[in-house]
Amino acid sequence: MPFLRPLGMLLAVLILGGCANAAPHNADALWQLISQKCVPGMAQKGEPAPCQSVDVKAGFVTLKDRRGVLQYLVMPTTKITGMESPLLLKASTPHFFALAWQQRQLASQHYGHKVPDRDLSLAINSAYGRSQNQLHVHISCLRPALRQQLDALAPGLGRQWQSQSLMGHPYLLRTLSPNELGQQSVFMHLAEEVPGAKGEMGRYGMAMATLPDGQLLLMATRAGSGGSQGSAEEIQDHDCAIVKG
């Protein structure tokens, strides 16, 4: 089949280089991997490789990103480009942040020891701060300095979005209980609760981490605000110094 050789080269780049360096001339590289390798392989042979897992019923795959010690990606099995997709605001669409948080044990399994939840985070970049046109939620370590900042901010945070500066960029922060994470998509929280966000979802990147009291913290940054490209992945440290130290 004529596409096999180019796809094989593509897979080598993806697996060896990680998604951030994956075939920059081909913004559909991740989607091709999912649709031409992972999902068909699972359906035909029960083999999800190069993905770690494929769950068609739940609507997602997991992939170990070689860029980073413990970084994994959670991605839809269907074509959803990213934050700007209207599919993310449909009730029938899987809650990809909730699914990604459920998969955080992959980091511990890969590391060989329990990685505390407080050391982990989720992130998705805006349409202006990403390299791939397939929605992918990054599971990776939180930056140690940001962990300290969030712990310090925690007593003043609540269920109403509030402005804070993180990583030198403006962010909106909102707490969320673990139960609420599974009840409503984080994208819906942003679209419905932040004035004007619904009409420009593609400008936003989102991230999530834990707080000392067990609550979850949503973080949203808008491309064009304070020099930000909406790359919420900036809150993550793919070298995982927080675990090593």
Short mmCIF file of C-alpha atoms in Angstrom, two decimals:
data_model
loop_
_atom_site.label_atom_id
_atom_site.label_comp_id
_atom_site.label_asym_id
_atom_site.label_seq_id
_atom_site.Cartn_x
_atom_site.Cartn_y
_atom_site.Cartn_z
CA MET A 1 0.00 0.00 0.00
CA PRO A 2 1.53 3.34 -1.06
CA PHE A 3 1.20 5.09 2.30
CA LEU A 4 3.11 2.51 4.34
CA ARG A 5 6.61 3.76 3.77
CA PRO A 6 5.88 7.43 4.55
CA LEU A 7 3.85 6.39 7.59
CA GLY A 8 6.70 4.21 8.82
CA MET A 9 9.04 7.17 8.59
CA LEU A 10 6.45 9.29 10.38
CA LEU A 11 6.15 6.78 13.23
CA ALA A 12 9.91 6.76 13.70
CA VAL A 13 9.90 10.54 14.07
CA LEU A 14 6.97 10.44 16.48
CA ILE A 15 8.34 7.70 18.69
CA LEU A 16 11.95 8.86 18.73
CA GLY A 17 11.38 12.59 18.83
CA GLY A 18 8.14 13.12 20.74
CA CYS A 19 5.08 15.03 19.60
CA ALA A 20 6.58 18.49 19.99
CA ASN A 21 9.26 17.62 17.44
CA ALA A 22 7.11 15.29 15.34
CA ALA A 23 7.17 16.02 11.61
CA PRO A 24 6.57 19.79 11.89
CA HIS A 25 5.63 19.88 8.19
CA ASN A 26 2.79 17.44 8.90
CA ALA A 27 0.30 18.76 11.44
CA ASP A 28 -1.79 15.60 11.01
CA ALA A 29 0.98 13.24 12.16
CA LEU A 30 -0.76 12.25 15.40
CA TRP A 31 -4.10 11.75 13.67
CA GLN A 32 -2.47 9.51 11.05
CA LEU A 33 -0.87 7.46 13.78
CA ILE A 34 -4.20 7.02 15.56
CA SER A 35 -6.35 6.36 12.49
CA GLN A 36 -3.87 4.28 10.45
CA LYS A 37 -1.99 2.37 13.17
CA CYS A 38 -3.40 2.33 16.69
CA VAL A 39 -7.14 1.94 16.08
CA PRO A 40 -6.90 -0.47 13.09
CA GLY A 41 -4.21 -2.51 14.85
CA MET A 42 -6.40 -2.92 17.92
CA ALA A 43 -9.46 -3.83 15.84
CA GLN A 44 -7.70 -6.28 13.55
CA LYS A 45 -5.05 -7.87 15.79
CA GLY A 46 -5.79 -6.75 19.33
CA GLU A 47 -2.51 -4.82 19.19
CA PRO A 48 -2.62 -1.03 19.86
CA ALA A 49 1.05 -0.31 19.08
CA PRO A 50 2.59 2.19 18.86
CA CYS A 51 -0.10 3.41 21.27
CA GLN A 52 -0.15 1.93 24.77
CA SER A 53 -3.90 1.45 24.70
CA VAL A 54 -6.96 1.98 22.54
CA ASP A 55 -10.44 2.24 24.03
CA VAL A 56 -12.83 2.80 21.15
CA LYS A 57 -15.89 2.57 23.39
CA ALA A 58 -14.63 5.34 25.68
CA GLY A 59 -13.23 7.19 22.66
CA PHE A 60 -9.54 7.63 23.45
CA VAL A 61 -6.03 6.26 23.00
CA THR A 62 -2.92 6.66 25.15
CA LEU A 63 0.58 7.13 23.74
CA LYS A 64 3.95 7.31 25.52
CA ASP A 65 5.74 10.40 24.30
CA ARG A 66 9.47 9.79 24.16
CA ARG A 67 10.00 13.52 24.75
CA GLY A 68 9.96 13.46 28.51
CA VAL A 69 10.63 10.98 31.28
CA LEU A 70 7.02 10.24 32.15
CA GLN A 71 5.01 12.11 29.53
CA TYR A 72 1.95 10.44 28.02
CA LEU A 73 -0.66 11.74 25.59
CA VAL A 74 -4.39 11.06 25.73
CA MET A 75 -6.12 11.60 22.38
CA PRO A 76 -9.56 11.06 20.83
CA THR A 77 -10.12 8.11 18.51
CA THR A 78 -12.09 10.47 16.28
CA LYS A 79 -10.85 13.55 14.46
CA ILE A 80 -11.00 16.50 16.87
CA THR A 81 -8.49 19.18 15.94
CA GLY A 82 -8.15 20.91 19.30
CA MET A 83 -9.52 23.58 21.60
CA GLU A 84 -11.37 25.35 18.79
CA SER A 85 -13.46 22.31 17.87
CA PRO A 86 -17.20 22.76 18.55
CA LEU A 87 -17.30 19.03 19.33
CA LEU A 88 -15.71 19.78 22.72
CA LEU A 89 -18.83 21.69 23.75
CA LYS A 90 -21.22 18.84 22.94
CA ALA A 91 -22.56 16.78 25.84
CA SER A 92 -21.96 13.56 23.89
CA THR A 93 -18.20 14.17 23.56
CA PRO A 94 -16.01 12.29 26.06
CA HIS A 95 -14.52 14.34 28.90
CA PHE A 96 -10.92 14.11 27.81
CA PHE A 97 -9.40 15.80 30.86
CA ALA A 98 -11.24 13.37 33.13
CA LEU A 99 -10.08 10.45 30.98
CA ALA A 100 -6.50 11.73 31.04
CA TRP A 101 -6.56 12.10 34.82
CA GLN A 102 -7.79 8.52 35.09
CA GLN A 103 -4.73 7.47 33.08
CA ARG A 104 -2.21 9.22 35.33
CA GLN A 105 -1.17 5.87 36.80
CA LEU A 106 0.73 5.31 33.55
CA ALA A 107 3.42 7.62 34.91
CA SER A 108 3.84 5.47 38.02
CA GLN A 109 3.84 2.27 36.00
CA HIS A 110 6.56 3.61 33.70
CA TYR A 111 8.61 5.00 36.59
CA GLY A 112 8.35 1.85 38.67
CA HIS A 113 7.30 3.76 41.78
CA LYS A 114 4.23 5.69 42.83
CA VAL A 115 4.29 9.23 41.47
CA PRO A 116 2.22 11.41 43.84
CA ASP A 117 -0.73 13.21 42.30
CA ARG A 118 0.71 16.53 43.49
CA ASP A 119 3.69 15.98 41.17
CA LEU A 120 1.54 15.45 38.07
CA SER A 121 -0.42 17.73 35.76
CA LEU A 122 -2.48 17.82 32.59
CA ALA A 123 -2.18 20.35 29.78
CA ILE A 124 -3.57 21.13 26.35
CA ASN A 125 -2.28 23.94 24.14
CA SER A 126 -4.26 26.51 22.20
CA ALA A 127 -4.60 26.47 18.41
CA TYR A 128 -1.79 29.07 18.39
CA GLY A 129 0.57 27.16 20.65
CA ARG A 130 0.50 23.63 19.29
CA SER A 131 2.23 21.70 16.52
CA GLN A 132 -0.42 19.04 15.84
CA ASN A 133 -4.02 19.30 14.66
CA GLN A 134 -5.32 16.42 16.75
CA LEU A 135 -6.43 17.14 20.29
CA HIS A 136 -3.89 15.72 22.73
CA VAL A 137 -3.84 16.11 26.50
CA HIS A 138 -0.34 15.96 27.98
CA ILE A 139 0.12 13.98 31.19
CA SER A 140 3.45 15.02 32.68
CA CYS A 141 5.20 16.37 35.77
CA LEU A 142 4.46 19.79 37.21
CA ARG A 143 7.28 22.32 37.43
CA PRO A 144 8.65 22.38 41.01
CA ALA A 145 8.55 26.18 41.29
CA LEU A 146 4.95 26.21 40.11
CA ARG A 147 4.08 23.51 42.67
CA GLN A 148 5.33 25.85 45.37
CA GLN A 149 3.42 28.80 43.92
CA LEU A 150 0.14 26.89 43.70
CA ASP A 151 0.53 25.64 47.28
CA ALA A 152 0.99 29.23 48.42
CA LEU A 153 -2.01 30.46 46.42
CA ALA A 154 -4.30 27.60 47.49
CA PRO A 155 -5.98 29.25 50.54
CA GLY A 156 -7.26 32.11 48.36
CA LEU A 157 -8.54 30.01 45.46
CA GLY A 158 -12.15 28.99 44.92
CA ARG A 159 -14.84 28.00 42.45
CA GLN A 160 -14.89 31.43 40.77
CA TRP A 161 -12.29 32.07 38.09
CA GLN A 162 -9.64 34.53 39.24
CA SER A 163 -6.61 36.06 37.57
CA GLN A 164 -3.06 35.13 38.55
CA SER A 165 0.33 35.28 36.87
CA LEU A 166 1.93 31.88 36.28
CA MET A 167 5.09 31.24 34.26
CA GLY A 168 5.19 34.96 33.50
CA HIS A 169 1.81 34.85 31.73
CA PRO A 170 -1.76 35.74 32.75
CA TYR A 171 -3.86 32.75 33.81
CA LEU A 172 -7.38 32.21 35.06
CA LEU A 173 -7.64 29.76 37.97
CA ARG A 174 -10.62 27.85 39.33
CA THR A 175 -10.93 24.96 41.80
CA LEU A 176 -12.85 21.82 40.98
CA SER A 177 -13.67 18.75 43.04
CA PRO A 178 -12.61 15.30 41.74
CA ASN A 179 -16.28 14.39 41.37
CA GLU A 180 -17.01 17.52 39.32
CA LEU A 181 -14.21 16.63 36.93
CA GLY A 182 -16.17 13.64 35.67
CA GLN A 183 -19.54 15.38 35.70
CA GLN A 184 -18.84 18.20 33.25
CA SER A 185 -16.12 18.76 30.69
CA VAL A 186 -13.50 21.32 31.71
CA PHE A 187 -14.00 22.89 28.28
CA MET A 188 -17.63 23.55 29.17
CA HIS A 189 -16.58 25.21 32.43
CA LEU A 190 -14.35 27.58 30.49
CA ALA A 191 -16.89 28.28 27.73
CA GLU A 192 -19.84 28.85 30.05
CA GLU A 193 -18.17 30.61 32.96
CA VAL A 194 -15.59 32.95 31.41
CA PRO A 195 -17.15 35.89 29.52
CA GLY A 196 -16.32 35.77 25.81
CA ALA A 197 -14.47 32.45 25.99
CA LYS A 198 -17.10 30.44 24.13
CA GLY A 199 -16.57 32.44 20.95
CA GLU A 200 -12.78 32.10 20.98
CA MET A 201 -12.03 28.72 22.54
CA GLY A 202 -9.16 28.15 20.11
CA ARG A 203 -7.23 30.95 21.78
CA TYR A 204 -7.16 29.14 25.11
CA GLY A 205 -4.83 26.57 26.53
CA MET A 206 -5.85 24.69 29.67
CA ALA A 207 -4.04 22.83 32.42
CA MET A 208 -4.87 21.03 35.64
CA ALA A 209 -3.04 20.15 38.84
CA THR A 210 -3.94 19.25 42.42
CA LEU A 211 -4.08 21.41 45.53
CA PRO A 212 -3.00 20.42 49.06
CA ASP A 213 -6.60 19.87 50.20
CA GLY A 214 -7.29 17.33 47.42
CA GLN A 215 -9.17 19.75 45.20
CA LEU A 216 -8.22 20.08 41.55
CA LEU A 217 -7.14 23.36 39.99
CA LEU A 218 -8.06 24.36 36.45
CA MET A 219 -5.73 26.84 34.76
CA ALA A 220 -6.55 28.64 31.51
CA THR A 221 -4.32 30.97 29.52
CA ARG A 222 -5.36 32.96 26.45
CA ALA A 223 -3.18 33.45 23.38
CA GLY A 224 -2.47 37.13 22.83
CA SER A 225 -2.80 37.98 26.51
CA GLY A 226 0.42 39.21 28.07
CA GLY A 227 2.52 37.69 25.30
CA SER A 228 1.08 34.22 25.83
CA GLN A 229 0.61 31.79 22.93
CA GLY A 230 -1.88 29.83 24.99
CA SER A 231 0.68 27.06 25.50
CA ALA A 232 -0.47 25.68 28.84
CA GLU A 233 2.12 22.93 28.45
CA GLU A 234 4.59 25.49 29.82
CA ILE A 235 3.46 24.53 33.34
CA GLN A 236 4.95 21.07 32.83
CA ASP A 237 8.51 19.83 33.30
CA HIS A 238 9.05 16.87 31.00
CA ASP A 239 12.37 16.11 32.75
CA CYS A 240 10.38 15.52 35.97
CA ALA A 241 12.77 17.20 38.40
CA ILE A 242 9.96 17.18 40.99
CA VAL A 243 10.09 13.37 41.03
CA LYS A 244 13.86 13.01 40.82
CA GLY A 245 14.51 15.50 43.60
#
